[in-house]
Amino acid sequence: MTAKQLLSRELPADLDRALLPRHVAVIMDGNGRWAKQRGLPRIMGHRRGVDTLKDLIRCCKDWGIQALTVYAFSTENWGRPAEEVDFLMMLFEKVLRRELQELIEELVRIRFVGNIHALPDSLQAEIAHASDLTRHNNALNFTVATNYGGRQEILQACRAIAAQVKNGDLAIEAIDEQLFEQHLYTRELTDPDLIIRTSGEMRVSNFLLWQIAYAELYVTETLWPEFDRAAFHQALMSYQKRDRRYGKVRTK
């Protein structure tokens, strides 16, 4: 595909709409390395990464992806230098306020998952405001995992279910996968079909541990600030060649 074709809002001709993933999840990795390679402070990599994310949101909407979930800040990221964490919190708030009107106009629904109550109060207010104003939008379900950890999510689900059992509101025999999933942050979403990790790291980093049990994995050496539509196109091409058996054996 040419660069001009990939910038088009139309789905590239070599992609089969019927074989597109419904839900794409992305581990956006490599902002710091991108900045370091250019002799820039790490925060410049995060700024550039925002532009990459904006284009991916538009691309998913244009090409017919139903849901996009991105890993923005993990529970482990609090261990980064305080000045970087403070900058990220400020950046999340600033970008959310700046981009909200466009999300509304593009009919994108935004929601946040994770321990949101541990975030700065001003950021929590922006999150609540954006989530409320876009709650009826249906062109793309855009989910931001912020202060999120897969183990943390599973633990909080277990505690909630255990409390119901302890109070006599739930029988142990009633606990199954469907009930468990209703206690996850992502209970309103289908599980991801494709998980993309940029920067070449071969791990899932505590991201959606329950939900990606049968997701197709795609790892690219491309650093997140350079992950453009051409790179996303290659990820989708790879996905469409996969044979998804969900643990079963093809009979034909």
XYZ file of N, CA and C in Angstrom:
756
model
N 0.838 -1.201 0.000
C 0.000 0.000 0.000
C 0.877 1.257 0.000
N 0.474 2.267 -0.748
C 1.203 3.520 -0.778
C 0.862 4.351 0.454
N 1.723 5.336 0.750
C 1.469 6.206 1.907
C 0.148 6.941 1.730
N -0.148 7.366 0.510
C -1.396 8.084 0.255
C -2.606 7.210 0.534
N -2.522 5.929 0.116
C -3.633 5.010 0.337
C -3.846 4.753 1.826
N -2.750 4.660 2.573
C -2.859 4.363 3.995
C -3.395 5.558 4.784
N -3.239 6.759 4.258
C -3.786 7.929 4.930
C -5.269 8.103 4.639
N -5.773 7.333 3.682
C -7.186 7.417 3.334
C -8.039 6.911 4.481
N -9.256 7.429 4.559
C -10.175 6.978 5.586
C -10.811 5.643 5.205
N -10.582 5.194 3.977
C -11.129 3.927 3.515
C -10.260 2.768 3.978
N -10.889 1.621 4.237
C -10.144 0.426 4.596
C -9.272 0.012 3.411
N -7.971 -0.243 3.631
C -7.117 -0.681 2.527
C -7.682 -1.912 1.824
N -7.530 -1.952 0.521
C -8.157 -2.999 -0.297
C -7.655 -4.389 0.027
N -6.427 -4.496 0.566
C -5.894 -5.825 0.856
C -6.274 -6.326 2.251
N -7.128 -5.605 2.940
C -7.662 -6.078 4.218
C -9.111 -6.502 4.029
N -9.458 -7.634 4.621
C -10.816 -8.172 4.537
C -11.610 -7.674 5.746
N -12.641 -6.875 5.479
C -13.430 -6.320 6.578
C -14.002 -7.407 7.477
N -14.378 -8.548 6.889
C -14.974 -9.638 7.664
C -13.969 -10.286 8.602
N -12.681 -10.097 8.347
C -11.640 -10.723 9.164
C -10.931 -9.740 10.092
N -11.441 -8.531 10.181
C -10.838 -7.561 11.093
C -11.081 -7.966 12.546
N -10.122 -7.682 13.430
C -10.388 -7.888 14.858
C -11.455 -6.916 15.329
N -12.351 -7.390 16.178
C -13.350 -6.490 16.736
C -12.726 -5.554 17.768
N -11.781 -6.090 18.518
C -11.200 -5.365 19.650
C -9.681 -5.494 19.577
N -9.006 -4.372 19.486
C -7.545 -4.319 19.473
C -7.061 -3.706 20.780
N -6.089 -4.349 21.415
C -5.473 -3.805 22.622
C -4.009 -3.519 22.323
N -3.490 -2.423 22.866
C -2.136 -1.994 22.530
C -1.333 -1.664 23.785
N -0.141 -2.247 23.868
C 0.840 -1.854 24.879
C 1.757 -0.844 24.208
N 1.584 0.419 24.546
C 2.292 1.514 23.875
C 3.667 1.694 24.521
N 4.668 1.045 23.976
C 5.993 1.016 24.593
C 7.024 1.659 23.662
N 7.962 2.370 24.269
C 9.084 2.895 23.498
C 9.195 4.411 23.450
N 8.343 5.133 24.177
C 8.427 6.596 24.159
C 9.787 7.099 24.650
N 10.242 6.516 25.766
C 11.514 6.955 26.335
C 12.687 6.666 25.416
N 12.694 5.469 24.816
C 13.791 5.116 23.916
C 13.787 5.977 22.657
N 12.590 6.298 22.173
C 12.485 7.175 21.001
C 13.121 8.530 21.301
N 12.821 9.062 22.477
C 13.395 10.353 22.856
C 14.906 10.261 23.053
N 15.360 9.206 23.713
C 16.796 9.044 23.987
C 17.586 8.958 22.696
N 17.057 8.240 21.707
C 17.747 8.113 20.421
C 17.966 9.467 19.764
N 17.140 10.440 20.097
C 17.207 11.767 19.485
C 17.796 12.819 20.419
N 18.318 12.363 21.554
C 18.919 13.281 22.501
C 17.923 14.194 23.166
N 16.672 13.732 23.288
C 15.596 14.527 23.869
C 15.222 13.995 25.248
N 14.628 14.807 26.118
C 14.132 14.299 27.399
C 12.987 13.327 27.173
N 12.778 12.415 28.111
C 11.747 11.381 27.970
C 10.352 11.968 27.761
N 10.109 13.129 28.369
C 8.773 13.702 28.247
C 8.423 14.026 26.798
N 9.433 14.300 25.971
C 9.165 14.579 24.566
C 8.678 13.323 23.843
N 9.141 12.177 24.294
C 8.638 10.925 23.737
C 7.180 10.714 24.079
N 6.803 11.079 25.300
C 5.396 10.946 25.702
C 4.514 11.906 24.902
N 5.007 13.104 24.670
C 4.233 14.065 23.861
C 4.017 13.527 22.450
N 5.077 12.994 21.859
C 4.962 12.453 20.511
C 4.034 11.236 20.498
N 4.068 10.453 21.573
C 3.209 9.280 21.668
C 1.740 9.626 21.655
N 1.375 10.795 22.175
C -0.021 11.250 22.146
C -0.488 11.428 20.714
N 0.364 12.004 19.869
C 0.004 12.189 18.466
C -0.222 10.849 17.772
N 0.626 9.879 18.091
C 0.474 8.540 17.527
C -0.862 7.931 17.930
N -1.217 8.092 19.201
C -2.480 7.541 19.686
C -3.669 8.213 19.016
N -3.619 9.525 18.843
C -4.715 10.229 18.182
C -4.954 9.670 16.790
N -3.888 9.412 16.045
C -4.056 8.891 14.697
C -4.573 7.455 14.719
N -4.146 6.659 15.701
C -4.636 5.284 15.779
C -6.127 5.254 16.097
N -6.593 6.151 16.961
C -8.024 6.234 17.264
C -8.808 6.519 15.980
N -8.341 7.508 15.220
C -9.018 7.842 13.956
C -8.980 6.664 12.994
N -7.840 6.003 12.923
C -7.680 4.879 11.999
C -8.634 3.744 12.364
N -8.723 3.412 13.646
C -9.642 2.347 14.070
C -11.077 2.695 13.702
N -11.451 3.927 13.952
C -12.806 4.364 13.610
C -13.031 4.297 12.099
N -12.078 4.805 11.328
C -12.213 4.836 9.873
C -12.273 3.440 9.263
N -11.488 2.537 9.788
C -11.349 1.210 9.180
C -12.326 0.179 9.738
N -13.094 0.544 10.754
C -14.144 -0.353 11.219
C -13.799 -1.228 12.404
N -12.748 -0.874 13.158
C -12.452 -1.581 14.406
C -13.453 -1.100 15.446
N -14.074 -2.016 16.169
C -15.131 -1.628 17.102
C -14.603 -1.105 18.440
N -13.471 -1.657 18.897
C -12.969 -1.288 20.225
C -11.452 -1.213 20.214
N -10.924 -0.216 20.910
C -9.485 -0.028 21.071
C -9.210 0.201 22.551
N -8.308 -0.598 23.107
C -7.907 -0.433 24.500
C -6.405 -0.230 24.548
N -5.958 0.804 25.256
C -4.528 1.088 25.327
C -4.055 1.102 26.777
N -2.813 0.688 26.959
C -2.181 0.641 28.274
C -1.433 1.953 28.466
N -2.013 2.885 29.212
C -1.444 4.221 29.347
C -0.532 4.355 30.565
N -0.902 3.705 31.684
C -0.120 3.855 32.922
C -0.413 2.654 33.799
N 0.626 1.914 34.137
C 0.440 0.695 34.929
C 0.606 0.988 36.414
N 0.177 0.050 37.241
C 0.353 0.206 38.685
C 1.842 0.241 39.047
N 2.675 -0.355 38.196
C 4.118 -0.359 38.437
C 4.784 0.950 38.024
N 4.113 1.729 37.179
C 4.725 2.963 36.677
C 4.906 4.032 37.745
N 4.254 3.866 38.902
C 4.469 4.821 39.988
C 5.923 4.795 40.451
N 6.657 3.730 40.118
C 8.058 3.622 40.507
C 9.003 4.419 39.637
N 8.495 5.075 38.612
C 9.333 5.917 37.759
C 9.682 7.217 38.505
N 10.666 7.970 37.992
C 11.017 9.245 38.654
C 9.798 10.127 38.850
N 9.723 10.791 39.998
C 8.541 11.583 40.354
C 8.218 12.641 39.311
N 9.259 13.268 38.734
C 8.991 14.320 37.755
C 8.336 13.759 36.494
N 8.685 12.514 36.127
C 8.061 11.900 34.956
C 6.614 11.523 35.255
N 6.364 10.980 36.441
C 4.998 10.625 36.824
C 4.120 11.871 36.871
N 4.633 12.944 37.486
C 3.868 14.189 37.564
C 3.555 14.725 36.171
N 4.530 14.643 35.274
C 4.304 15.112 33.907
C 3.225 14.279 33.221
N 3.263 12.966 33.409
C 2.270 12.106 32.773
C 0.866 12.410 33.279
N 0.719 12.609 34.578
C -0.597 12.949 35.121
C -1.112 14.257 34.520
N -0.207 15.254 34.417
C -0.576 16.534 33.830
C -0.919 16.367 32.344
N -0.138 15.528 31.646
C -0.368 15.312 30.219
C -1.715 14.637 29.982
N -2.031 13.604 30.777
C -3.329 12.931 30.639
C -4.468 13.938 30.760
N -4.371 14.783 31.786
C -5.438 15.750 32.050
C -5.543 16.775 30.923
N -4.417 17.299 30.486
C -4.397 18.317 29.440
C -4.931 17.769 28.125
N -4.478 16.581 27.737
C -4.901 15.993 26.468
C -6.382 15.650 26.501
N -6.845 15.123 27.616
C -8.256 14.760 27.730
C -9.143 15.993 27.579
N -8.747 17.074 28.199
C -9.528 18.315 28.107
C -9.490 18.869 26.684
N -8.307 18.800 26.063
C -8.132 19.368 24.724
C -8.845 18.576 23.642
N -8.866 17.256 23.781
C -9.371 16.402 22.711
C -10.835 15.995 22.896
N -11.457 16.372 24.003
C -12.795 15.885 24.304
C -13.804 16.253 23.227
N -13.778 17.498 22.768
C -14.768 17.925 21.780
C -14.662 17.113 20.497
N -13.440 16.792 20.079
C -13.275 15.984 18.868
C -13.788 14.563 19.081
N -13.567 14.009 20.259
C -14.104 12.674 20.554
C -15.624 12.681 20.459
N -16.225 13.740 20.966
C -17.688 13.857 20.912
C -18.155 13.932 19.462
N -17.481 14.769 18.671
C -17.875 14.943 17.272
C -17.666 13.676 16.453
N -16.634 12.911 16.787
C -16.333 11.678 16.058
C -17.115 10.472 16.614
N -17.964 10.707 17.595
C -18.800 9.668 18.207
C -17.976 8.547 18.838
N -16.848 8.936 19.420
C -15.991 7.979 20.121
C -16.352 7.984 21.599
N -16.595 6.799 22.134
C -16.845 6.685 23.570
C -15.525 6.409 24.275
N -15.219 7.206 25.290
C -13.997 6.988 26.048
C -14.349 6.549 27.461
N -13.628 5.575 27.955
C -13.784 5.140 29.343
C -12.398 4.799 29.885
N -12.281 4.792 31.181
C -11.009 4.501 31.846
C -11.192 3.303 32.760
N -10.193 2.427 32.777
C -10.223 1.269 33.672
C -8.949 1.261 34.503
N -9.072 0.780 35.723
C -7.955 0.749 36.652
C -8.394 1.350 37.975
N -7.441 1.559 38.849
C -7.735 2.162 40.149
C -7.749 3.680 39.983
N -8.823 4.171 39.413
C -8.935 5.592 39.072
C -8.924 6.470 40.320
N -9.408 5.946 41.430
C -9.523 6.746 42.651
C -8.172 7.125 43.250
N -7.097 6.491 42.782
C -5.763 6.830 43.282
C -5.096 7.927 42.445
N -5.758 8.372 41.388
C -5.214 9.418 40.531
C -5.482 10.794 41.144
N -4.771 11.822 40.690
C -5.026 13.184 41.199
C -6.495 13.577 41.025
N -7.025 14.330 41.973
C -8.440 14.694 41.957
C -8.847 15.409 40.670
N -7.983 16.295 40.181
C -8.327 17.050 38.972
C -8.416 16.134 37.754
N -7.554 15.119 37.705
C -7.607 14.158 36.603
C -8.850 13.291 36.730
N -9.192 12.895 37.942
C -10.423 12.122 38.148
C -11.646 12.903 37.657
N -11.653 14.196 37.899
C -12.784 15.021 37.471
C -12.875 15.064 35.948
N -11.739 15.196 35.273
C -11.734 15.210 33.804
C -12.178 13.857 33.249
N -11.749 12.785 33.880
C -12.134 11.443 33.452
C -13.644 11.257 33.571
N -14.194 11.652 34.710
C -15.646 11.524 34.924
C -16.415 12.354 33.915
N -15.936 13.555 33.647
C -16.601 14.461 32.709
C -16.597 13.879 31.297
N -15.433 13.418 30.840
C -15.315 12.860 29.491
C -16.120 11.574 29.347
N -16.066 10.736 30.359
C -16.808 9.477 30.316
C -18.302 9.727 30.222
N -18.775 10.719 30.963
C -20.201 11.032 30.963
C -20.654 11.613 29.625
N -19.886 12.546 29.079
C -20.301 13.220 27.847
C -20.239 12.314 26.619
N -19.450 11.257 26.679
C -19.319 10.367 25.507
C -20.010 9.030 25.694
N -20.747 8.853 26.773
C -21.251 7.520 27.129
C -22.201 6.936 26.095
N -22.847 7.779 25.289
C -23.793 7.269 24.296
C -23.173 7.137 22.906
N -21.905 7.499 22.753
C -21.249 7.403 21.452
C -20.991 5.943 21.092
N -21.073 5.626 19.807
C -20.967 4.217 19.415
C -20.120 3.959 18.174
N -19.344 4.960 17.726
C -18.500 4.734 16.549
C -17.256 3.925 16.907
N -16.746 4.112 18.121
C -15.575 3.370 18.603
C -15.600 3.374 20.119
N -15.397 2.226 20.725
C -15.229 2.118 22.165
C -13.738 2.228 22.477
N -13.336 3.360 23.012
C -11.931 3.630 23.310
C -11.731 3.568 24.819
N -10.906 2.621 25.259
C -10.683 2.393 26.689
C -9.227 2.659 27.027
N -9.022 3.411 28.102
C -7.671 3.773 28.543
C -7.401 3.100 29.883
N -6.434 2.200 29.910
C -6.047 1.532 31.158
C -5.047 2.432 31.888
N -5.483 3.006 33.000
C -4.689 3.994 33.734
C -4.622 3.601 35.200
N -3.412 3.557 35.749
C -3.189 2.968 37.072
C -3.813 1.577 37.097
N -3.492 0.828 36.069
C -4.085 -0.489 35.852
C -3.029 -1.579 36.022
N -3.467 -2.701 36.587
C -2.645 -3.908 36.657
C -3.546 -5.120 36.550
N -3.185 -6.068 35.715
C -4.020 -7.248 35.520
C -4.195 -8.059 36.793
N -3.126 -8.223 37.561
C -3.237 -8.965 38.821
C -4.145 -8.230 39.808
N -3.991 -6.911 39.857
C -4.835 -6.098 40.734
C -6.299 -6.271 40.360
N -6.589 -6.268 39.070
C -7.965 -6.398 38.593
C -8.559 -7.745 39.006
N -7.782 -8.808 38.854
C -8.258 -10.143 39.227
C -8.480 -10.234 40.731
N -7.579 -9.651 41.506
C -7.724 -9.672 42.963
C -8.978 -8.938 43.417
N -9.237 -7.766 42.818
C -10.422 -7.015 43.256
C -11.702 -7.760 42.863
N -11.676 -8.471 41.748
C -12.838 -9.267 41.360
C -13.050 -10.413 42.357
N -11.955 -11.060 42.752
C -12.049 -12.157 43.726
C -12.584 -11.661 45.066
N -12.119 -10.508 45.494
C -12.586 -9.949 46.775
C -14.073 -9.622 46.723
N -14.519 -9.057 45.594
C -15.935 -8.699 45.464
C -16.813 -9.941 45.487
N -16.375 -10.991 44.798
C -17.144 -12.239 44.775
C -17.122 -12.899 46.153
N -15.945 -12.902 46.799
C -15.828 -13.502 48.125
C -16.735 -12.804 49.139
N -16.854 -11.483 49.017
C -17.721 -10.734 49.926
C -19.178 -11.138 49.744
N -19.588 -11.385 48.493
C -20.964 -11.816 48.233
C -21.224 -13.203 48.823
N -20.232 -14.079 48.703
C -20.371 -15.425 49.279
C -20.449 -15.333 50.798
N -19.555 -14.527 51.386
C -19.515 -14.368 52.840
C -20.834 -13.835 53.372
N -21.465 -12.919 52.637
C -22.719 -12.310 53.080
C -23.931 -13.192 52.787
N -23.695 -14.341 52.157
C -24.792 -15.239 51.839
C -25.580 -14.846 50.610
N -25.039 -13.918 49.798
C -25.740 -13.454 48.605
C -25.395 -14.271 47.362
N -24.422 -15.143 47.478
C -23.960 -15.898 46.308
C -23.491 -17.277 46.737
N -23.958 -18.293 46.030
C -23.506 -19.661 46.301
C -22.208 -19.923 45.548
N -21.292 -20.648 46.183
C -20.015 -20.956 45.537
C -20.238 -21.645 44.200
N -21.256 -22.493 44.131
C -21.527 -23.245 42.899
C -21.933 -22.334 41.739
N -22.343 -21.118 42.055
C -22.783 -20.184 41.012
C -21.620 -19.442 40.358
N -20.421 -19.602 40.914
C -19.264 -18.883 40.377
C -18.762 -19.592 39.123
N -18.820 -18.904 38.001
C -18.281 -19.428 36.749
C -17.573 -18.291 36.014
N -17.073 -18.568 34.824
C -16.330 -17.550 34.084
C -17.188 -16.328 33.797
N -18.433 -16.552 33.429
C -19.311 -15.436 33.087
C -19.525 -14.522 34.284
N -19.761 -15.101 35.445
C -19.951 -14.287 36.643
C -18.665 -13.547 36.997
N -17.536 -14.243 36.898
C -16.249 -13.610 37.222
C -16.000 -12.401 36.332
N -16.288 -12.546 35.043
C -16.052 -11.460 34.098
C -16.915 -10.240 34.398
N -18.062 -10.451 35.039
C -18.919 -9.329 35.396
C -18.321 -8.465 36.500
N -17.252 -8.950 37.125
C -16.597 -8.192 38.187
C -15.274 -7.586 37.719
N -14.973 -7.705 36.432
C -13.765 -7.107 35.888
C -14.049 -5.683 35.417
N -13.000 -4.885 35.310
C -13.158 -3.516 34.821
C -13.752 -3.496 33.411
N -13.444 -4.528 32.644
C -13.801 -4.550 31.221
C -15.116 -5.275 30.950
N -15.987 -5.359 31.928
C -17.192 -6.183 31.792
C -18.114 -5.748 30.652
N -17.986 -4.504 30.194
C -18.831 -4.031 29.098
C -18.203 -4.276 27.727
N -17.011 -4.855 27.692
C -16.295 -5.046 26.435
C -16.130 -6.520 26.108
N -16.010 -6.825 24.816
C -15.596 -8.165 24.415
C -14.095 -8.299 24.676
N -13.608 -9.515 24.799
C -12.175 -9.721 24.985
C -11.412 -9.283 23.742
N -10.179 -8.794 23.908
C -9.388 -8.397 22.736
C -9.135 -9.582 21.802
N -9.211 -9.324 20.513
C -8.853 -10.321 19.509
C -7.366 -10.231 19.170
N -6.840 -9.030 19.220
C -5.445 -8.780 18.840
C -4.810 -7.869 19.872
N -3.632 -8.261 20.357
C -2.868 -7.393 21.249
C -1.558 -7.060 20.558
N -1.284 -5.774 20.448
C -0.086 -5.271 19.783
C 0.851 -4.700 20.834
N 2.133 -5.079 20.748
C 3.139 -4.458 21.612
C 4.229 -3.860 20.742
N 4.486 -2.585 20.956
C 5.550 -1.921 20.223
C 6.860 -2.023 20.987
N 7.962 -1.708 20.298
C 9.332 -1.627 20.844
C 10.023 -2.974 20.985
N 9.380 -4.068 20.574
C 10.051 -5.356 20.509
C 10.136 -6.157 21.783
N 9.594 -5.660 22.886
C 9.640 -6.408 24.146
C 8.653 -7.580 24.086
N 9.117 -8.761 24.500
C 8.311 -9.981 24.369
C 7.648 -10.335 25.691
N 6.761 -9.470 26.154
C 6.021 -9.756 27.385
C 4.736 -8.945 27.390
N 3.782 -9.355 28.240
C 2.492 -8.664 28.291
C 2.401 -7.665 29.441
N 3.377 -7.653 30.333
C 3.503 -6.595 31.346
C 2.248 -6.368 32.177
N 1.614 -7.453 32.618
C 0.501 -7.352 33.564
C -0.707 -6.638 32.956
N -0.915 -6.820 31.657
C -1.982 -6.132 30.936
C -3.081 -7.108 30.542
N -4.291 -6.884 31.045
C -5.476 -7.672 30.669
C -5.209 -9.180 30.735
N -4.681 -9.627 31.858
C -4.236 -11.017 31.960
C -5.363 -12.022 31.746
N -6.540 -11.744 32.247
C -7.689 -12.637 32.040
C -8.197 -12.528 30.603
N -8.304 -11.314 30.120
C -8.993 -11.051 28.863
C -8.229 -11.506 27.624
N -6.906 -11.625 27.695
C -6.134 -11.945 26.492
C -5.789 -13.428 26.394
N -6.549 -14.262 27.098
C -6.252 -15.694 27.110
C -6.120 -16.276 25.701
N -6.951 -15.831 24.775
C -6.903 -16.336 23.403
C -6.686 -15.226 22.380
N -6.153 -14.112 22.811
C -5.843 -13.032 21.876
C -4.629 -13.408 21.036
N -4.604 -12.928 19.813
C -3.437 -13.081 18.957
C -2.426 -11.992 19.328
N -1.166 -12.376 19.461
C -0.113 -11.444 19.853
C 0.663 -10.965 18.626
N 0.937 -9.683 18.584
C 1.746 -9.122 17.510
C 2.751 -8.166 18.140
N 4.038 -8.473 17.967
C 5.107 -7.645 18.528
C 5.902 -7.044 17.375
N 6.116 -5.740 17.447
C 6.891 -5.043 16.426
C 8.053 -4.300 17.071
N 9.173 -4.219 16.368
C 10.327 -3.465 16.861
C 10.078 -1.957 16.808
N 9.057 -1.535 16.078
C 8.750 -0.118 15.949
C 8.473 0.494 17.316
N 9.098 1.607 17.623
C 8.826 2.316 18.869
C 7.481 3.036 18.756
N 6.785 3.175 19.876
C 5.424 3.692 19.830
C 5.294 5.024 19.077
N 6.151 6.018 19.281
C 5.964 7.274 18.559
C 6.040 7.134 17.033
N 6.567 6.019 16.536
C 6.690 5.801 15.098
C 5.675 4.792 14.572
N 4.752 4.371 15.425
C 3.752 3.373 15.012
C 2.634 4.093 14.262
N 2.754 4.143 12.943
C 1.800 4.872 12.122
C 0.796 3.918 11.473
N -0.001 4.435 10.543
C -1.013 3.612 9.890
C -0.399 2.467 9.093
N 0.774 2.702 8.528
C 1.445 1.632 7.792
C 1.800 0.480 8.731
N 2.277 0.810 9.943
C 2.621 -0.224 10.921
C 1.370 -0.946 11.408
N 0.286 -0.202 11.606
C -0.976 -0.825 12.025
C -1.516 -1.722 10.914
N -1.376 -1.285 9.691
C -1.785 -2.080 8.543
C -1.058 -3.425 8.532
N 0.249 -3.418 8.807
C 1.026 -4.659 8.844
C 0.547 -5.570 9.973
N 0.203 -4.981 11.112
C -0.315 -5.782 12.229
C -1.620 -6.459 11.853
N -2.510 -5.724 11.177
C -3.790 -6.295 10.763
C -3.605 -7.352 9.678
N -2.656 -7.150 8.788
C -2.361 -8.149 7.760
C -1.892 -9.452 8.417
N -1.029 -9.320 9.417
C -0.551 -10.500 10.135
C -1.701 -11.209 10.838
N -2.574 -10.429 11.476
C -3.719 -11.003 12.189
C -4.612 -11.793 11.239
N -4.844 -11.269 10.057
C -5.767 -11.921 9.130
C -5.221 -13.222 8.562
N -3.928 -13.474 8.774
C -3.334 -14.733 8.321
C -3.334 -15.795 9.423
N -3.749 -15.407 10.625
C -3.717 -16.346 11.754
C -4.857 -17.361 11.660
N -4.639 -18.524 12.234
C -5.661 -19.568 12.326
C -6.085 -19.653 13.781
N -7.193 -19.009 14.116
C -7.631 -18.921 15.506
C -8.467 -20.152 15.851
N -7.911 -21.048 16.665
C -8.582 -22.320 16.991
C -9.099 -22.353 18.421
N -8.713 -21.421 19.265
C -9.187 -21.372 20.658
C -8.980 -22.716 21.371
N -7.826 -23.324 21.133
C -7.506 -24.592 21.794
C -8.067 -25.817 21.140
N -8.842 -25.638 20.076
C -9.462 -26.768 19.403
C -8.660 -27.177 18.172
N -9.094 -28.200 17.492
C -8.433 -28.703 16.287
C -9.372 -28.528 15.112
N -8.847 -28.018 14.011
C -9.675 -27.888 12.821
C -10.074 -29.254 12.310
N -11.353 -29.394 11.936
C -11.854 -30.688 11.429
C -11.859 -30.718 9.906
N -11.631 -29.556 9.269
C -11.595 -29.499 7.820
C -10.334 -28.811 7.350
